Amino acid sequence: MTESPVTLITGASSGIGAATARLLLGLGHRVAVTARGEERLRRFAEDLARPEAVLAVPGDASEPAEVRAAVAATVERFGRLDNAVANAGFGAAGTLADGDPRQWRAMVLTNVLGPALLINAALPELTRTRGRIVLVGSVAGQVTMPGNLYGATKWAVTALAENTRRLVAGSGIGVTLVAPGRVDTDYWDRPGGTPRPDDAPMLTADQTAASIVWALTRPPGVDVTAVTIRPTGQEI
């Protein structure tokens, strides 16, 4: 147990983050999960198998002190940190022409600043363990869509992944961008968020999480730079 890998996942009370935590626990890993909704996070953690291998840390992925505290709590509880998964993020409805600017600030901070804060806080521990970083981007960060600010934030994540990979080259740390297409999660159900498309093909959260876990469990010395995963039939 003391030698099993430890992964910290942001935005992990539901969707892709929650599915990733479940898959890792099934492989014998230990996980720390963070999210802003304290009650929802607590309920999720209580429902997981192997509660002794789970740490729930409420916190905002866009707040520097809270991200540092989550990393510190993980290391204090488990004695190490092997992987960091920057998954927290959301989309706002509309375009630059007709969207609500009041939602933009939180989206940009969560989607762009959040992964950067996790990298900054986790790098010292990951250097010790020669661990891995996974940034959850999007196909929207590879294909330009008219007026889509969410897509712009995911383009930033795409760049951040490569910037980070080059920063840590030679340190033994692996960095992977996982860029999914449409995924059937509550991303689509957030008030004021991107509306759920009708009859569009979608991945499941488990399918997407499997790609994250695959990247995290590559043999030492193998650095998977990017994984793009779409539901069959998605055009963009």
CSV table of C-alpha atoms in Angstrom, one decimal:
chain,number,residue,atom,x,y,z
A,1,MET,CA,0.0,0.0,0.0
A,2,THR,CA,2.8,2.5,0.9
A,3,GLU,CA,4.4,2.0,-2.5
A,4,SER,CA,1.2,2.1,-4.7
A,5,PRO,CA,1.1,5.2,-6.9
A,6,VAL,CA,-0.7,8.3,-5.8
A,7,THR,CA,-2.6,10.5,-8.2
A,8,LEU,CA,-4.2,14.0,-7.5
A,9,ILE,CA,-7.2,14.8,-9.8
A,10,THR,CA,-8.9,18.2,-10.0
A,11,GLY,CA,-12.6,18.5,-10.8
A,12,ALA,CA,-13.1,14.9,-9.6
A,13,SER,CA,-16.5,14.8,-8.0
A,14,SER,CA,-18.2,13.8,-11.3
A,15,GLY,CA,-17.6,13.1,-14.9
A,16,ILE,CA,-14.2,12.4,-16.3
A,17,GLY,CA,-12.4,13.1,-13.1
A,18,ALA,CA,-14.6,10.8,-11.1
A,19,ALA,CA,-14.3,8.0,-13.6
A,20,THR,CA,-10.5,8.4,-13.6
A,21,ALA,CA,-10.4,8.0,-9.8
A,22,ARG,CA,-12.5,4.9,-10.0
A,23,LEU,CA,-10.4,3.3,-12.6
A,24,LEU,CA,-7.2,4.1,-10.7
A,25,LEU,CA,-8.5,2.7,-7.5
A,26,GLY,CA,-9.4,-0.5,-9.4
A,27,LEU,CA,-5.8,-0.8,-10.4
A,28,GLY,CA,-4.7,-0.5,-6.7
A,29,HIS,CA,-3.6,3.1,-6.9
A,30,ARG,CA,-4.3,5.7,-4.2
A,31,VAL,CA,-6.1,8.9,-5.2
A,32,ALA,CA,-6.7,12.4,-3.9
A,33,VAL,CA,-9.7,14.2,-5.4
A,34,THR,CA,-10.6,17.8,-5.4
A,35,ALA,CA,-13.6,19.9,-6.4
A,36,ARG,CA,-15.3,23.1,-5.4
A,37,GLY,CA,-18.5,21.5,-4.3
A,38,GLU,CA,-17.6,20.2,-0.8
A,39,GLU,CA,-20.8,18.1,-0.2
A,40,ARG,CA,-20.8,16.6,-3.6
A,41,LEU,CA,-17.2,15.7,-3.3
A,42,ARG,CA,-17.7,14.1,0.1
A,43,ARG,CA,-20.6,12.0,-1.2
A,44,PHE,CA,-18.5,10.8,-4.1
A,45,ALA,CA,-15.6,9.9,-1.9
A,46,GLU,CA,-17.8,8.0,0.5
A,47,ASP,CA,-19.2,5.9,-2.4
A,48,LEU,CA,-15.8,4.8,-3.6
A,49,ALA,CA,-14.3,1.4,-2.9
A,50,ARG,CA,-11.2,1.3,-0.7
A,51,PRO,CA,-11.9,4.4,1.3
A,52,GLU,CA,-8.5,4.1,3.0
A,53,ALA,CA,-7.0,4.8,-0.5
A,54,VAL,CA,-9.0,8.0,-1.0
A,55,LEU,CA,-8.4,11.6,0.1
A,56,ALA,CA,-11.1,14.2,-0.6
A,57,VAL,CA,-9.8,17.8,-0.6
A,58,PRO,CA,-12.4,20.5,-1.3
A,59,GLY,CA,-10.9,23.4,-3.2
A,60,ASP,CA,-11.0,25.7,-6.2
A,61,ALA,CA,-8.7,24.8,-9.0
A,62,SER,CA,-8.2,28.4,-9.8
A,63,GLU,CA,-7.1,29.5,-6.4
A,64,PRO,CA,-3.3,29.2,-5.8
A,65,ALA,CA,-3.4,28.7,-2.1
A,66,GLU,CA,-6.1,26.0,-2.4
A,67,VAL,CA,-4.1,24.1,-5.1
A,68,ARG,CA,-0.9,24.2,-3.0
A,69,ALA,CA,-2.9,23.0,0.0
A,70,ALA,CA,-4.3,20.1,-2.0
A,71,VAL,CA,-0.8,19.0,-3.0
A,72,ALA,CA,0.4,19.3,0.5
A,73,ALA,CA,-2.5,17.4,2.0
A,74,THR,CA,-1.9,14.6,-0.6
A,75,VAL,CA,1.7,14.2,0.3
A,76,GLU,CA,1.0,14.4,4.0
A,77,ARG,CA,-1.6,11.7,3.8
A,78,PHE,CA,0.1,9.3,1.4
A,79,GLY,CA,3.8,10.3,1.6
A,80,ARG,CA,4.2,10.9,-2.1
A,81,LEU,CA,2.7,12.2,-5.3
A,82,ASP,CA,3.2,10.3,-8.6
A,83,ASN,CA,0.7,11.8,-10.9
A,84,ALA,CA,-1.3,15.1,-11.3
A,85,VAL,CA,-4.4,15.3,-13.5
A,86,ALA,CA,-5.6,18.7,-14.4
A,87,ASN,CA,-9.2,18.0,-15.2
A,88,ALA,CA,-11.3,20.8,-13.7
A,89,GLY,CA,-13.0,23.0,-16.3
A,90,PHE,CA,-16.3,24.1,-17.8
A,91,GLY,CA,-17.7,25.9,-20.8
A,92,ALA,CA,-19.9,29.0,-21.1
A,93,ALA,CA,-22.7,29.2,-23.6
A,94,GLY,CA,-22.7,31.5,-26.5
A,95,THR,CA,-19.9,33.1,-28.6
A,96,LEU,CA,-17.8,36.3,-28.3
A,97,ALA,CA,-20.7,38.0,-30.0
A,98,ASP,CA,-23.6,36.8,-27.8
A,99,GLY,CA,-22.2,35.1,-24.7
A,100,ASP,CA,-22.3,36.4,-21.2
A,101,PRO,CA,-19.0,38.1,-20.2
A,102,ARG,CA,-19.9,37.6,-16.5
A,103,GLN,CA,-19.1,33.9,-17.0
A,104,TRP,CA,-15.9,34.3,-18.9
A,105,ARG,CA,-13.6,35.2,-16.1
A,106,ALA,CA,-14.3,32.1,-14.1
A,107,MET,CA,-14.1,29.9,-17.2
A,108,VAL,CA,-10.7,31.3,-18.2
A,109,LEU,CA,-9.3,31.1,-14.7
A,110,THR,CA,-10.5,27.5,-14.2
A,111,ASN,CA,-9.6,26.2,-17.6
A,112,VAL,CA,-6.2,28.0,-18.1
A,113,LEU,CA,-4.9,29.2,-14.8
A,114,GLY,CA,-6.0,26.1,-13.0
A,115,PRO,CA,-3.8,23.6,-14.9
A,116,ALA,CA,-0.8,26.0,-14.5
A,117,LEU,CA,-1.3,26.2,-10.8
A,118,LEU,CA,-1.4,22.5,-10.5
A,119,ILE,CA,1.8,22.1,-12.5
A,120,ASN,CA,3.5,24.7,-10.3
A,121,ALA,CA,2.4,23.2,-7.0
A,122,ALA,CA,3.0,19.6,-8.0
A,123,LEU,CA,6.4,19.8,-9.9
A,124,PRO,CA,8.6,19.5,-6.8
A,125,GLU,CA,6.9,16.3,-5.7
A,126,LEU,CA,6.7,14.9,-9.2
A,127,THR,CA,10.4,15.6,-9.7
A,128,ARG,CA,11.1,13.4,-6.7
A,129,THR,CA,9.0,10.5,-8.0
A,130,ARG,CA,9.7,11.0,-11.7
A,131,GLY,CA,6.0,11.2,-12.1
A,132,ARG,CA,3.5,12.2,-14.7
A,133,ILE,CA,1.2,15.2,-15.5
A,134,VAL,CA,-2.0,14.8,-17.6
A,135,LEU,CA,-3.8,17.9,-18.8
A,136,VAL,CA,-7.3,17.4,-20.0
A,137,GLY,CA,-7.8,19.5,-23.1
A,138,SER,CA,-10.3,19.2,-25.8
A,139,VAL,CA,-10.7,18.7,-29.6
A,140,ALA,CA,-12.0,22.3,-29.3
A,141,GLY,CA,-8.3,23.1,-28.5
A,142,GLN,CA,-7.3,21.7,-31.9
A,143,VAL,CA,-10.0,22.9,-34.2
A,144,THR,CA,-10.9,26.5,-34.4
A,145,MET,CA,-14.6,27.2,-33.9
A,146,PRO,CA,-16.2,30.7,-34.7
A,147,GLY,CA,-16.2,32.9,-31.7
A,148,ASN,CA,-15.8,30.1,-29.2
A,149,LEU,CA,-14.0,31.4,-26.1
A,150,TYR,CA,-14.1,27.9,-24.4
A,151,GLY,CA,-12.2,26.6,-27.4
A,152,ALA,CA,-9.6,29.4,-26.9
A,153,THR,CA,-9.1,28.2,-23.3
A,154,LYS,CA,-8.5,24.7,-24.6
A,155,TRP,CA,-6.0,25.9,-27.2
A,156,ALA,CA,-4.2,27.4,-24.2
A,157,VAL,CA,-4.2,24.0,-22.5
A,158,THR,CA,-2.8,22.5,-25.7
A,159,ALA,CA,0.1,25.0,-25.6
A,160,LEU,CA,0.6,24.6,-21.9
A,161,ALA,CA,1.0,20.8,-22.2
A,162,GLU,CA,3.9,21.3,-24.7
A,163,ASN,CA,5.4,24.2,-22.8
A,164,THR,CA,5.4,22.0,-19.7
A,165,ARG,CA,6.9,19.0,-21.6
A,166,ARG,CA,9.8,21.1,-22.8
A,167,LEU,CA,10.3,22.6,-19.3
A,168,VAL,CA,10.7,19.2,-17.6
A,169,ALA,CA,12.5,17.4,-20.4
A,170,GLY,CA,15.4,15.5,-18.8
A,171,SER,CA,13.7,15.5,-15.3
A,172,GLY,CA,12.0,12.1,-15.9
A,173,ILE,CA,8.5,13.6,-15.7
A,174,GLY,CA,6.0,12.7,-18.4
A,175,VAL,CA,3.5,15.2,-19.7
A,176,THR,CA,0.4,14.2,-21.7
A,177,LEU,CA,-2.4,16.2,-23.3
A,178,VAL,CA,-5.6,14.2,-23.4
A,179,ALA,CA,-8.0,15.9,-25.8
A,180,PRO,CA,-11.5,14.3,-25.9
A,181,GLY,CA,-14.3,15.2,-28.3
A,182,ARG,CA,-17.8,15.3,-26.9
A,183,VAL,CA,-18.2,13.4,-23.7
A,184,ASP,CA,-21.6,12.6,-22.0
A,185,THR,CA,-21.1,14.3,-18.6
A,186,ASP,CA,-22.8,17.0,-16.6
A,187,TYR,CA,-20.6,19.5,-18.5
A,188,TRP,CA,-23.7,19.9,-20.7
A,189,ASP,CA,-26.1,20.4,-17.8
A,190,ARG,CA,-24.4,23.4,-16.0
A,191,PRO,CA,-26.7,26.4,-15.7
A,192,GLY,CA,-25.5,28.9,-18.3
A,193,GLY,CA,-23.2,26.4,-19.9
A,194,THR,CA,-22.9,25.0,-23.3
A,195,PRO,CA,-26.2,23.4,-24.3
A,196,ARG,CA,-26.3,19.7,-24.8
A,197,PRO,CA,-26.3,18.9,-28.6
A,198,ASP,CA,-29.3,16.8,-29.8
A,199,ASP,CA,-28.5,13.3,-31.0
A,200,ALA,CA,-24.7,13.9,-31.2
A,201,PRO,CA,-22.4,10.9,-30.8
A,202,MET,CA,-20.6,11.1,-27.4
A,203,LEU,CA,-18.0,9.2,-25.5
A,204,THR,CA,-18.7,8.1,-22.0
A,205,ALA,CA,-16.7,9.4,-19.0
A,206,ASP,CA,-15.3,5.9,-18.5
A,207,GLN,CA,-14.0,5.7,-22.1
A,208,THR,CA,-12.3,9.1,-21.7
A,209,ALA,CA,-10.9,8.2,-18.3
A,210,ALA,CA,-9.4,5.0,-19.8
A,211,SER,CA,-7.2,7.1,-22.1
A,212,ILE,CA,-6.0,9.2,-19.1
A,213,VAL,CA,-5.3,6.0,-17.1
A,214,TRP,CA,-3.5,4.5,-20.1
A,215,ALA,CA,-1.2,7.5,-20.3
A,216,LEU,CA,-0.5,7.5,-16.6
A,217,THR,CA,0.4,3.8,-16.6
A,218,ARG,CA,2.9,3.7,-19.5
A,219,PRO,CA,6.3,2.1,-18.6
A,220,PRO,CA,9.0,4.2,-17.2
A,221,GLY,CA,10.9,6.1,-19.9
A,222,VAL,CA,7.8,6.3,-22.2
A,223,ASP,CA,6.3,9.8,-22.5
A,224,VAL,CA,3.0,10.0,-24.3
A,225,THR,CA,2.8,13.5,-25.7
A,226,ALA,CA,-0.8,13.7,-26.8
A,227,VAL,CA,-4.0,11.5,-27.1
A,228,THR,CA,-7.0,12.7,-29.1
A,229,ILE,CA,-10.1,10.7,-28.6
A,230,ARG,CA,-13.5,11.2,-30.3
A,231,PRO,CA,-16.7,9.3,-30.5
A,232,THR,CA,-17.1,7.5,-33.8
A,233,GLY,CA,-19.1,9.9,-36.1
A,234,GLN,CA,-18.0,13.2,-34.6
A,235,GLU,CA,-17.1,15.4,-37.5
A,236,ILE,CA,-14.9,18.1,-35.9
